[in-house]
Coordinates of C-alpha atoms in Angstrom, one line a residue:
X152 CA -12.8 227.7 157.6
X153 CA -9.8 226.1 158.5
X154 CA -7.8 226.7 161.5
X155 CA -5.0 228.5 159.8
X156 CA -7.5 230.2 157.9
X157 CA -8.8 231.5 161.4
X158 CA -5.6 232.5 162.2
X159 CA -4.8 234.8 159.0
X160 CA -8.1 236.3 159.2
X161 CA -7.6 237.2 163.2
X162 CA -3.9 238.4 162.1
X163 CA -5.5 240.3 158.8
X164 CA -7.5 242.2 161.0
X165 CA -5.0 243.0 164.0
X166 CA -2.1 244.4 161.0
X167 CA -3.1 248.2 162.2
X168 CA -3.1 248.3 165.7
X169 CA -0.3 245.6 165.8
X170 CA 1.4 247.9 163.6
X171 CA 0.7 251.4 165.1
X172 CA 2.2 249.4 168.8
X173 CA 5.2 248.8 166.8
X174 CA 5.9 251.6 164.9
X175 CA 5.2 253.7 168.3
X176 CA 7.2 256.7 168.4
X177 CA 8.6 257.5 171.8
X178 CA 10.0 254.1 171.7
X179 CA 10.9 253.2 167.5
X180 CA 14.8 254.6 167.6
X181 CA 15.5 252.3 171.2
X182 CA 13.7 249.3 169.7
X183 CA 15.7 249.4 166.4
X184 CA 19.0 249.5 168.1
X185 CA 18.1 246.7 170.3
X186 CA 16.8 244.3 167.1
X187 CA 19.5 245.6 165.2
X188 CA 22.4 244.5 167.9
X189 CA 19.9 240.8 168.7
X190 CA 20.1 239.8 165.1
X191 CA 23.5 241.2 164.7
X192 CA 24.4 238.2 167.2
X193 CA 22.5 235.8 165.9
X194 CA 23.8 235.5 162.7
X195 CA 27.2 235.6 160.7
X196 CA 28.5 238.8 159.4
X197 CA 26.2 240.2 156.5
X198 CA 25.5 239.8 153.6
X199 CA 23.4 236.7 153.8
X200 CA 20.5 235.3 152.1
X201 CA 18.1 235.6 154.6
X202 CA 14.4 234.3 154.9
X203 CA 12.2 235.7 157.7
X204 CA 9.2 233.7 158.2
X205 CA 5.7 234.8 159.4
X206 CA 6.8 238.2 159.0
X207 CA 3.8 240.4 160.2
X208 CA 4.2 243.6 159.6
X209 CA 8.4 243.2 158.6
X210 CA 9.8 244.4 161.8
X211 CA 12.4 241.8 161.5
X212 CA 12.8 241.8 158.1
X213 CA 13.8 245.5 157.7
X214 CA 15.8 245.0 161.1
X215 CA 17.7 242.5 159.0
X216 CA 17.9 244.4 155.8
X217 CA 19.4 247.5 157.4
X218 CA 22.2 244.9 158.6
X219 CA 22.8 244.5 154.9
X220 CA 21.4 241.2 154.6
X221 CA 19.2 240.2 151.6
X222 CA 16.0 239.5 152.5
X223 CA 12.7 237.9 151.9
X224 CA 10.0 238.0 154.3
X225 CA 6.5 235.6 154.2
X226 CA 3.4 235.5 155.3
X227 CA -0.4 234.5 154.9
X228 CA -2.1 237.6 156.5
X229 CA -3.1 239.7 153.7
X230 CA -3.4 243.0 156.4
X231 CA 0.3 242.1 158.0
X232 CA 1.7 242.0 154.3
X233 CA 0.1 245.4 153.2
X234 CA 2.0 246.7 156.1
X235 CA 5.3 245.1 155.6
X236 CA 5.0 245.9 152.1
X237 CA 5.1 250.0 153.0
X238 CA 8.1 249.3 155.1
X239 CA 9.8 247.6 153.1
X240 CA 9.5 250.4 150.2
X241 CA 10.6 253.1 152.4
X242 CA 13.8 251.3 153.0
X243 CA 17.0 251.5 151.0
X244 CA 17.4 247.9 149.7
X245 CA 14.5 246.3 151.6
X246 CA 13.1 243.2 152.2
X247 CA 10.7 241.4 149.2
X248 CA 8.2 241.0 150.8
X249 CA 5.7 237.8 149.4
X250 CA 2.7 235.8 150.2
X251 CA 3.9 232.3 151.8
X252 CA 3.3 229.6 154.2
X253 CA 5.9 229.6 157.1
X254 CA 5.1 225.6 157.3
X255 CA 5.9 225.1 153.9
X256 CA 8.0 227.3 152.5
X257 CA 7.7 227.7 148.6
X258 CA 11.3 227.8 147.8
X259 CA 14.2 225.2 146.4
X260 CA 16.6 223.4 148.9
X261 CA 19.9 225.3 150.0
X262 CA 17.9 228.6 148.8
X263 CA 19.3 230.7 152.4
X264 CA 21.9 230.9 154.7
X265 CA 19.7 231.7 157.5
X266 CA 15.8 231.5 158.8
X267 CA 14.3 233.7 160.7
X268 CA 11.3 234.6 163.1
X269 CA 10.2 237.1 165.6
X270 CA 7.0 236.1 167.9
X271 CA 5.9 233.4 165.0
X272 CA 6.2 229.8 167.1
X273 CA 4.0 230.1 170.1
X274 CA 1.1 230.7 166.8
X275 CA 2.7 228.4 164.0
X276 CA 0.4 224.8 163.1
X277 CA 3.0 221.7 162.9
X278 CA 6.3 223.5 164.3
X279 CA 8.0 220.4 164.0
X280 CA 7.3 220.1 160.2
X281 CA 8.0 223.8 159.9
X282 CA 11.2 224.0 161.5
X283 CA 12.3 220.8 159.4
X284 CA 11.6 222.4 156.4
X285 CA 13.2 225.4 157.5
X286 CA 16.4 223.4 157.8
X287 CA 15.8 221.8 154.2
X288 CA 15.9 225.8 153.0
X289 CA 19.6 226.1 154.6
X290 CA 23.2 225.7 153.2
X291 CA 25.6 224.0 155.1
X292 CA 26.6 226.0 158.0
X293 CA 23.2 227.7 158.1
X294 CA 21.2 229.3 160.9
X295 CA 18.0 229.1 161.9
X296 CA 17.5 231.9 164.8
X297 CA 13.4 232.5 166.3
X298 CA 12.5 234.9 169.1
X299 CA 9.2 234.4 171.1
X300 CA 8.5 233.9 175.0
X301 CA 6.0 232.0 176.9
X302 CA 3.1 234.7 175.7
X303 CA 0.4 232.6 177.3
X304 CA 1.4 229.9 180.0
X305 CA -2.1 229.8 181.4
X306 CA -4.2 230.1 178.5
X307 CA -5.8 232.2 175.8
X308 CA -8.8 233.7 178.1
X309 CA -7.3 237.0 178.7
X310 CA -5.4 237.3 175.1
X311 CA -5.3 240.7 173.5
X312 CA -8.7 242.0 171.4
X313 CA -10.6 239.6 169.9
X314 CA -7.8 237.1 169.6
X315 CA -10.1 234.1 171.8
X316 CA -13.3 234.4 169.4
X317 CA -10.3 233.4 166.6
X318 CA -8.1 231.3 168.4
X319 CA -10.9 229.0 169.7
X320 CA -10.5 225.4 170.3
X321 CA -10.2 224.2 166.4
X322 CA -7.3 226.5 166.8
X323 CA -5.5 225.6 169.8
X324 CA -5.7 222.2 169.1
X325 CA -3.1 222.8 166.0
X326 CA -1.2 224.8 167.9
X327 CA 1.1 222.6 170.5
X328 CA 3.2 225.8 171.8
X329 CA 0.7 228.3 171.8
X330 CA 0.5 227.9 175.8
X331 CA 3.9 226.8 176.6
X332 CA 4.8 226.9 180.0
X333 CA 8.6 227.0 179.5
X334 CA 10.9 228.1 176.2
X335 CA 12.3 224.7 176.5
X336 CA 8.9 223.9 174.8
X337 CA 10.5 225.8 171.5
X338 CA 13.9 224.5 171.9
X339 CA 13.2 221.1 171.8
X340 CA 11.4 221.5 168.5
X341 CA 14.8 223.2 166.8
X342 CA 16.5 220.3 168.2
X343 CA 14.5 217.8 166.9
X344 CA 15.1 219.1 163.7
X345 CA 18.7 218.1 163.8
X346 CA 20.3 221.6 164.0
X347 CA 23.4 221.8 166.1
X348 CA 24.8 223.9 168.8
X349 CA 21.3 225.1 169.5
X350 CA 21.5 227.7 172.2
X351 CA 19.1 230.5 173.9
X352 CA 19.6 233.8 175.1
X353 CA 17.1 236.1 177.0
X354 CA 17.3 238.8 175.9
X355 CA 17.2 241.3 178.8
X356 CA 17.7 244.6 176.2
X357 CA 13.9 244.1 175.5
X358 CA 12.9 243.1 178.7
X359 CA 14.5 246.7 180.0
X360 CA 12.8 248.4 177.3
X361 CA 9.3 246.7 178.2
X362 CA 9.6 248.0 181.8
X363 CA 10.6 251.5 181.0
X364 CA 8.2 251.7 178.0
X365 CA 5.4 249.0 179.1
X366 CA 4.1 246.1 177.2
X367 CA 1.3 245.8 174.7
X368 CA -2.1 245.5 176.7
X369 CA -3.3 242.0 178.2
X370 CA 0.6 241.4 178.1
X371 CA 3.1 240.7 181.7
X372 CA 6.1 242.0 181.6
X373 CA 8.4 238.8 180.7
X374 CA 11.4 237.6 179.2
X375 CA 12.0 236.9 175.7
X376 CA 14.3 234.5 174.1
X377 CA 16.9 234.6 171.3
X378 CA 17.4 230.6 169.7
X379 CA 19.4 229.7 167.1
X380 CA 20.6 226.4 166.0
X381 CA 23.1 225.4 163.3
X382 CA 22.8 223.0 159.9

C-alpha cells in the first residue's frame, strides 16, 4: 500500500465523524458566515471557475458555490466524496464534485481562474509539484488561495483517532509540511511556484469562533492562515 493510499484509506474512514464536527449545529450558521466573508476576500468578484482541491467533505466548495462561483471540487477519499457529494446536491447550483488527485490534477491548462484548499497542505505528498501544477490549471491573473495552520509542530503522537497507525513513518516521510513549525513553511512553497504578490492573513474570525465554540479533540486552540498568490 502506498503512502497516499494510507492516507485515503485513514481519510475514507474519518469522512463521518469529520463530517458530523463540521456540520455541528450550534456552530454551522457562524462558521458559514465566516468562510463565506474569508473566501469572499480571497478571490475576485464571482463568477469564477473555481477548482477546490482535496475537498473532504466540500465545506469549501459549497462555501464557494453559494458565492456564485462555479465549482469543481476533488478528492481521492472515497468516504470524504460520498459526503461532499450529499452536500453538494442539497445546494442550489453546487459544486461537481469528482474523484481526483490534488498533485496532479486531471484537467487542461488555463481550465480556472482560481485554486483552492482548506486544511489540504500540512497532508498533501510533493506540495511543490502540486502547487506548480495548480498554477499550470490558472488563466492569467489567476489565484491560487490555501488555508491550513501549523496542525502538528511537534509531531503526529497525539493526532486525532487513529490518524498515527495511518500516518506512520512511510507517510511522514512524503509529507514535508505535515509538522511545520511555522506557516512560512507553506508560503515558501506558493512562492516557489512563481505566483506573485503572495500574501497571508490569520484569520482571527475562526480563531474567535474556536475559543467560544472549542476545537476538534487532540486540537490547540491556534491560528489559521488565509494565502493566496497571483499567476
Amino acid at each position: 500500500m502506498s503512502a497516499q493510499d494510507r492516507i485515503n484509506a485513514y481519510w475514507a474512514g474519518r469522512a463521518p465523524s469529520y463530517d458530523e464536527y463540521q456540520q455541528r449545529p450550534d456552530r454551522f450558521a457562524a462558521d458559514q458566515q465566516a468562510w463565506s466573508a474569508i473566501w469572499e476576500q480571497a478571490l475576485p468578484p464571482a463568477p469564477l471557475d473555481v477548482l477546490d482541491v482535496g475537498t473532504g467533505t466540500g465545506q469549501a466548495a459549497t462555501v464557494l458555490a453559494g458565492l456564485g462561483h462555479r465549482v469543481t471540487g476533488i478528492d481521492l477519499a472515497d468516504g470524504m466524496l460520498e459526503r461532499a457529494r450529499e452536500h453538494a446536491a442539497a445546494i442550489a447550483n453546487g459544486p461537481v464534485i469528482r474523484h481526483g488527485d490534488a498533485v496532479h490534477p486531471d484537467f487542461p491548462a488555463a481550465s480556472f481562474d482560481a485554486v483552492t484548499s482548506r486544511y489540504l497542505m500540512w497532508t498533501l505528498r510533493e506540495p511543490e509539484v502540486a502547487v506548480a501544477n495548480w498554477v499550470r490549471l490558472l488563466r492569467r491573473g489567476g489565484t491560487v488561495a490555501v488555508v491550513d495552520s501549523t496542525w502538528f509542530p511537534h509531531g503526529l503522537d497525539n493526532a486525532p483517532e487513529n490518524m498515527s497507525a495511518h500516518y506512520d513513518t512511510q507517510v511522514q516521510a512524503v509529507l514535508p509540511l505535515a509538522t511545520a513549525t511555522s506557516i512560512d513553511q507553506t508560503v515558501a512553497v506558493l512562492e516557489k511556484a512563481g505566483l506573485r504578490e503572495v500574501t497571508v492573513t490569520p484569520l482571527t474570525s475562526i480563531y474567535e469562533l474556536d475559543r467560544r465554540f472549542g476545537v476538534a479533540p487532540n486540537h490547540d486552540l491556534q491560528m489559521q492562515f488565509l494565502i493566496t498568490g497571483q499567476r
